Short mmCIF file of C-alpha atoms in Angstrom, two decimals:
data_model
loop_
_atom_site.label_atom_id
_atom_site.label_comp_id
_atom_site.label_asym_id
_atom_site.label_seq_id
_atom_site.Cartn_x
_atom_site.Cartn_y
_atom_site.Cartn_z
CA MET E 1 161.70 188.62 114.05
CA SER E 2 161.00 188.51 110.32
CA ILE E 3 159.37 185.57 108.58
CA ASP E 4 160.95 184.16 105.43
CA LEU E 5 157.96 183.26 103.23
CA LYS E 6 160.11 181.26 100.82
CA VAL E 7 161.29 178.96 103.61
CA ILE E 8 157.72 178.45 104.85
CA VAL E 9 156.45 177.52 101.36
CA LYS E 10 159.38 175.15 100.86
CA THR E 11 158.74 173.48 104.21
CA CYS E 12 155.00 173.07 103.52
CA TRP E 13 155.70 171.59 100.09
CA GLN E 14 158.21 169.20 101.66
CA TYR E 15 155.70 167.97 104.24
CA PHE E 16 153.04 167.65 101.53
CA LYS E 17 155.25 165.31 99.52
CA LEU E 18 155.98 163.23 102.59
CA THR E 19 152.27 162.98 103.48
CA ALA E 20 151.17 162.20 99.92
CA GLY E 21 153.85 159.54 99.55
CA GLY E 22 152.89 157.89 102.84
CA LEU E 23 149.20 157.82 101.87
CA LEU E 24 150.00 156.32 98.46
CA VAL E 25 152.04 153.54 100.04
CA LEU E 26 149.29 152.89 102.60
CA PHE E 27 146.46 152.72 100.04
CA ALA E 28 148.60 150.56 97.77
CA ALA E 29 149.07 147.99 100.52
CA LEU E 30 145.44 147.96 101.73
CA PRO E 31 144.05 145.69 98.93
CA LEU E 32 146.61 143.04 99.86
CA VAL E 33 145.60 143.13 103.53
CA ILE E 34 141.84 143.77 103.49
CA PRO E 35 139.74 140.99 101.89
CA LYS E 36 137.29 141.73 99.09
CA SER E 37 133.74 142.67 99.97
CA GLU E 38 130.97 140.16 99.42
CA HIS E 39 129.31 142.54 96.96
CA LEU E 40 132.43 142.65 94.77
CA GLU E 41 132.92 138.89 94.92
CA ARG E 42 129.36 138.32 93.69
CA TYR E 43 129.99 140.62 90.75
CA GLU E 44 133.11 138.61 89.90
CA ARG E 45 131.20 135.30 90.16
CA LEU E 46 128.20 136.59 88.20
CA GLU E 47 129.19 134.79 84.99
CA MET E 48 129.54 131.43 86.82
CA GLU E 49 126.74 131.65 89.39
CA GLY E 50 124.31 133.99 87.64
CA ALA E 51 120.88 133.07 86.28
CA VAL E 52 119.22 134.45 83.15
CA ALA E 53 115.89 136.29 83.17
CA ILE E 54 113.89 137.89 80.39
CA GLY E 55 113.12 141.50 81.18
CA LYS E 56 111.29 144.25 79.32
CA VAL E 57 112.35 147.68 78.11
CA VAL E 58 110.12 150.30 79.74
CA GLU E 59 111.75 153.59 78.71
CA LYS E 60 114.51 155.15 76.59
CA PRO E 61 115.50 158.39 78.33
CA ILE E 62 117.90 160.93 76.85
CA ASN E 63 119.67 163.54 78.94
CA GLU E 64 121.18 166.63 77.34
CA THR E 65 123.83 168.99 78.64
CA ARG E 66 124.00 172.31 76.81
CA LEU E 67 127.31 174.07 77.28
CA PRO E 68 127.27 177.89 77.08
CA PRO E 69 128.68 179.31 73.82
CA THR E 70 130.84 181.68 75.88
CA ALA E 71 133.09 178.68 76.60
CA LEU E 72 134.53 179.15 73.09
CA ASN E 73 135.58 182.74 73.73
CA LYS E 74 138.85 181.49 75.27
CA LEU E 75 139.93 180.24 71.83
CA GLY E 76 140.46 183.73 70.49
CA PRO E 77 138.74 185.37 67.48
CA ALA E 78 137.86 182.03 65.89
CA GLY E 79 136.24 180.85 69.11
CA GLY E 80 134.29 184.09 69.43
CA PHE E 81 133.01 183.73 65.86
CA ALA E 82 131.96 180.10 66.47
CA SER E 83 130.25 181.16 69.69
CA GLY E 84 128.20 183.74 67.81
CA VAL E 85 127.22 181.23 65.12
CA ILE E 86 126.08 178.64 67.67
CA SER E 87 124.11 181.25 69.63
CA GLY E 88 122.39 182.37 66.45
CA ASN E 89 121.52 178.80 65.45
CA ARG E 90 120.07 178.09 68.88
CA LEU E 91 117.93 181.20 68.74
CA ASN E 92 116.75 180.42 65.20
CA ASN E 93 115.86 176.83 66.12
CA ALA E 94 113.97 177.97 69.19
CA LEU E 95 111.92 180.49 67.18
CA ASN E 96 111.13 177.95 64.46
CA GLY E 97 110.33 175.18 66.91
CA THR E 98 112.83 172.82 65.30
CA PRO E 99 115.54 172.13 67.90
CA LYS E 100 118.72 170.70 66.45
CA LYS E 101 121.83 169.37 68.10
CA ASP E 102 124.89 171.63 68.01
CA PRO E 103 128.53 170.83 68.89
CA LEU E 104 128.07 172.21 72.41
CA THR E 105 125.09 169.94 73.22
CA LEU E 106 126.10 166.65 74.79
CA GLN E 107 123.59 163.78 74.79
CA TYR E 108 123.59 160.80 77.15
CA HIS E 109 121.47 157.79 76.17
CA TYR E 110 119.96 155.33 78.65
CA VAL E 111 117.72 152.29 78.59
CA ALA E 112 115.34 151.64 81.49
CA TYR E 113 114.16 148.06 82.03
CA GLU E 114 112.64 145.73 84.59
CA PHE E 115 112.72 141.98 85.19
CA ARG E 116 111.21 139.51 87.62
CA THR E 117 112.99 136.67 89.43
CA PRO E 118 111.43 133.23 90.05
CA LYS E 119 110.91 134.28 93.68
CA GLY E 120 108.71 137.18 92.57
CA ALA E 121 111.19 140.03 93.15
CA VAL E 122 110.85 142.85 90.60
CA VAL E 123 114.03 144.76 89.77
CA LYS E 124 113.95 148.10 87.92
CA HIS E 125 117.10 149.76 86.68
CA GLN E 126 118.57 151.86 83.89
CA VAL E 127 122.02 151.82 82.33
CA PRO E 128 123.82 154.03 79.79
CA VAL E 129 124.11 152.78 76.22
CA THR E 130 125.59 154.12 73.01
CA ALA E 131 123.58 156.22 70.55
CA ASP E 132 123.50 153.33 68.06
CA GLN E 133 122.25 150.87 70.70
CA HIS E 134 119.67 153.40 71.85
CA SER E 135 118.28 153.73 68.34
CA ARG E 136 117.91 149.93 67.94
CA ILE E 137 116.20 149.34 71.29
CA VAL E 138 112.39 149.30 71.18
CA ILE E 139 110.20 150.08 74.18
CA GLY E 140 108.33 146.96 75.27
CA ALA E 141 110.83 144.61 73.62
CA PRO E 142 112.27 141.70 75.64
CA ILE E 143 115.77 142.05 76.99
CA GLN E 144 118.05 139.41 78.54
CA VAL E 145 119.44 139.99 82.02
CA ARG E 146 122.00 137.95 83.95
CA TYR E 147 121.52 138.35 87.71
CA HIS E 148 122.93 136.82 90.88
CA PRO E 149 120.37 134.58 92.63
CA GLN E 150 121.36 135.79 96.10
CA ASN E 151 121.13 139.48 95.14
CA PRO E 152 119.20 140.34 91.93
CA GLN E 153 120.46 143.94 92.14
CA ILE E 154 123.79 142.53 90.99
CA HIS E 155 123.08 142.00 87.30
CA ARG E 156 123.96 143.14 83.80
CA LEU E 157 122.37 143.26 80.36
CA ILE E 158 123.77 140.38 78.36
CA ASP E 159 123.59 142.11 74.96
CA TYR E 160 124.53 145.64 76.06
CA SER E 161 127.29 145.26 78.65
CA ALA E 162 130.55 143.37 79.13
CA PRO E 163 131.23 140.83 81.89
CA PHE E 164 132.64 142.23 85.10
CA PRO E 165 136.44 141.76 85.16
CA VAL E 166 137.86 139.46 87.82
CA ILE E 167 140.41 141.21 90.03
CA THR E 168 143.04 138.55 90.64
CA PHE E 169 145.81 138.61 93.24
CA GLU E 170 148.36 139.26 90.48
CA LEU E 171 146.49 142.42 89.42
CA GLN E 172 146.27 143.56 93.04
CA LEU E 173 149.99 142.93 93.50
CA GLN E 174 150.86 144.90 90.36
CA GLY E 175 148.71 147.82 91.50
CA ALA E 176 150.24 147.71 94.97
CA LEU E 177 153.80 147.73 93.59
CA MET E 178 153.03 150.62 91.27
CA GLY E 179 151.38 152.66 94.02
CA ALA E 180 154.22 151.88 96.43
CA ALA E 181 156.81 152.94 93.84
CA ILE E 182 155.08 156.27 93.23
CA GLY E 183 154.62 156.83 96.96
CA SER E 184 158.26 156.00 97.66
CA LEU E 185 159.33 158.50 95.00
CA PHE E 186 157.28 161.22 96.72
CA ILE E 187 158.83 160.32 100.08
CA TRP E 188 162.34 160.31 98.63
CA ARG E 189 161.85 163.72 97.00
CA GLY E 190 160.36 165.18 100.17
CA TRP E 191 162.75 163.62 102.69
CA PRO E 192 164.91 166.28 104.37
CA THR E 193 168.64 166.28 103.69
CA GLY E 194 169.59 166.07 107.35
CA GLY E 195 167.09 163.31 108.02
CA THR E 196 165.37 165.02 110.95
CA GLY E 197 163.22 167.62 109.30
CA PRO E 198 163.42 170.78 107.24
CA SER E 199 166.56 172.69 108.21
CA PRO E 200 166.17 176.29 109.42
CA PRO E 201 167.76 179.08 107.40
CA SER E 202 171.44 179.68 108.14
CA PRO E 203 172.44 182.97 109.78
CA ALA E 204 174.37 183.93 106.68
CA ASN E 205 171.17 183.74 104.64
CA GLY E 206 169.02 185.46 107.23
CA PRO E 207 168.15 189.16 107.42
CA ALA E 208 171.19 189.99 109.60
CA GLY E 209 173.55 188.27 107.18
CA ARG E 210 172.06 190.12 104.24
CA ILE E 211 172.41 193.46 106.04
CA GLN E 212 176.09 192.73 106.82
CA ARG E 213 176.82 191.79 103.21
CA ALA E 214 175.07 194.92 101.96
CA THR E 215 177.08 197.08 104.39
CA ARG E 216 180.39 195.56 103.31
CA SER E 217 179.50 195.98 99.65
CA ALA E 218 178.77 199.68 100.27
CA GLY E 219 182.38 200.27 101.32
CA THR E 220 182.22 200.11 105.13
CA THR E 221 185.42 198.66 106.49
CA THR E 222 185.62 196.39 109.47
CA PRO E 223 187.91 197.78 112.19
CA ALA E 224 191.06 195.78 112.67
CA VAL E 225 191.75 194.23 116.05
CA THR E 226 195.23 195.06 117.39
CA GLY E 227 197.09 193.85 120.36
CA GLY E 228 195.71 190.33 120.30
CA PRO E 229 197.70 187.14 119.94
CA ARG E 230 198.96 186.39 116.52
CA THR E 231 197.33 183.48 114.78
CA VAL E 232 199.70 180.62 114.11
CA GLY E 233 200.41 180.26 110.47
CA ALA E 234 199.01 183.68 109.50
CA THR E 235 200.88 185.73 106.93
CA PRO E 236 202.63 188.68 108.64
CA THR E 237 201.66 192.14 107.52
CA THR E 238 204.50 194.10 105.88
CA ARG E 239 204.80 197.80 106.60
CA ARG E 240 206.82 200.42 104.78
CA SER E 241 209.80 202.00 106.52
CA GLY E 242 209.38 205.72 106.85
CA PHE E 243 210.37 208.69 108.99
CA GLY E 244 210.71 207.71 112.62
CA GLN E 245 210.58 203.98 111.86
CA ARG E 246 213.31 201.41 111.74
CA ALA E 247 213.86 199.50 108.57
#
């Protein structure tokens, strides 16, 4: 019994689309059924219920990610040339002790701060900021923080972050409808034609059918069956009259 790999791949892809579509519809409907967590609701009410504290900048860390110059080799001769130039510049800067930023060095700027609540709780945290904001921030300078009185860990920097967006029921409904539409499209594309599952290959398309077609195409004739009942409506076969035969 031979295995048709094409049919197996088609069946697996069909079941994948059905599963992915069902999961999309399920996850799209969950926000409408499951209530919001208390943590998320406090973030949404931070602007109305939050208190303001004056914190202090304690550090300005910078993290760098240096990509290898070989990543440019995929761009052809121009990428290989740029890779060589960047490698040479890095080596020259390292020997001279004057490190400089190159296009393959990514920098991430942060500000670390701390503040104290009226109840005496000290909160330390750090958040990412832009390069321009990082250059204007001074270590030891005061910084304004809006925090939730019931959980000071829920807070934001007033001058360096935007208010947390409120997720309304209308937004949840729009997201659910979009997810359900995409999931339904996956299910529709993966739903079998017969409605009961992926159909097995027909005998004509199987190995035996292919062998029979190849044999007929090679010139092998199928023996005629004689002596059986004549099919109603079939066209009679005409024979020539010859020696020993009646016209």
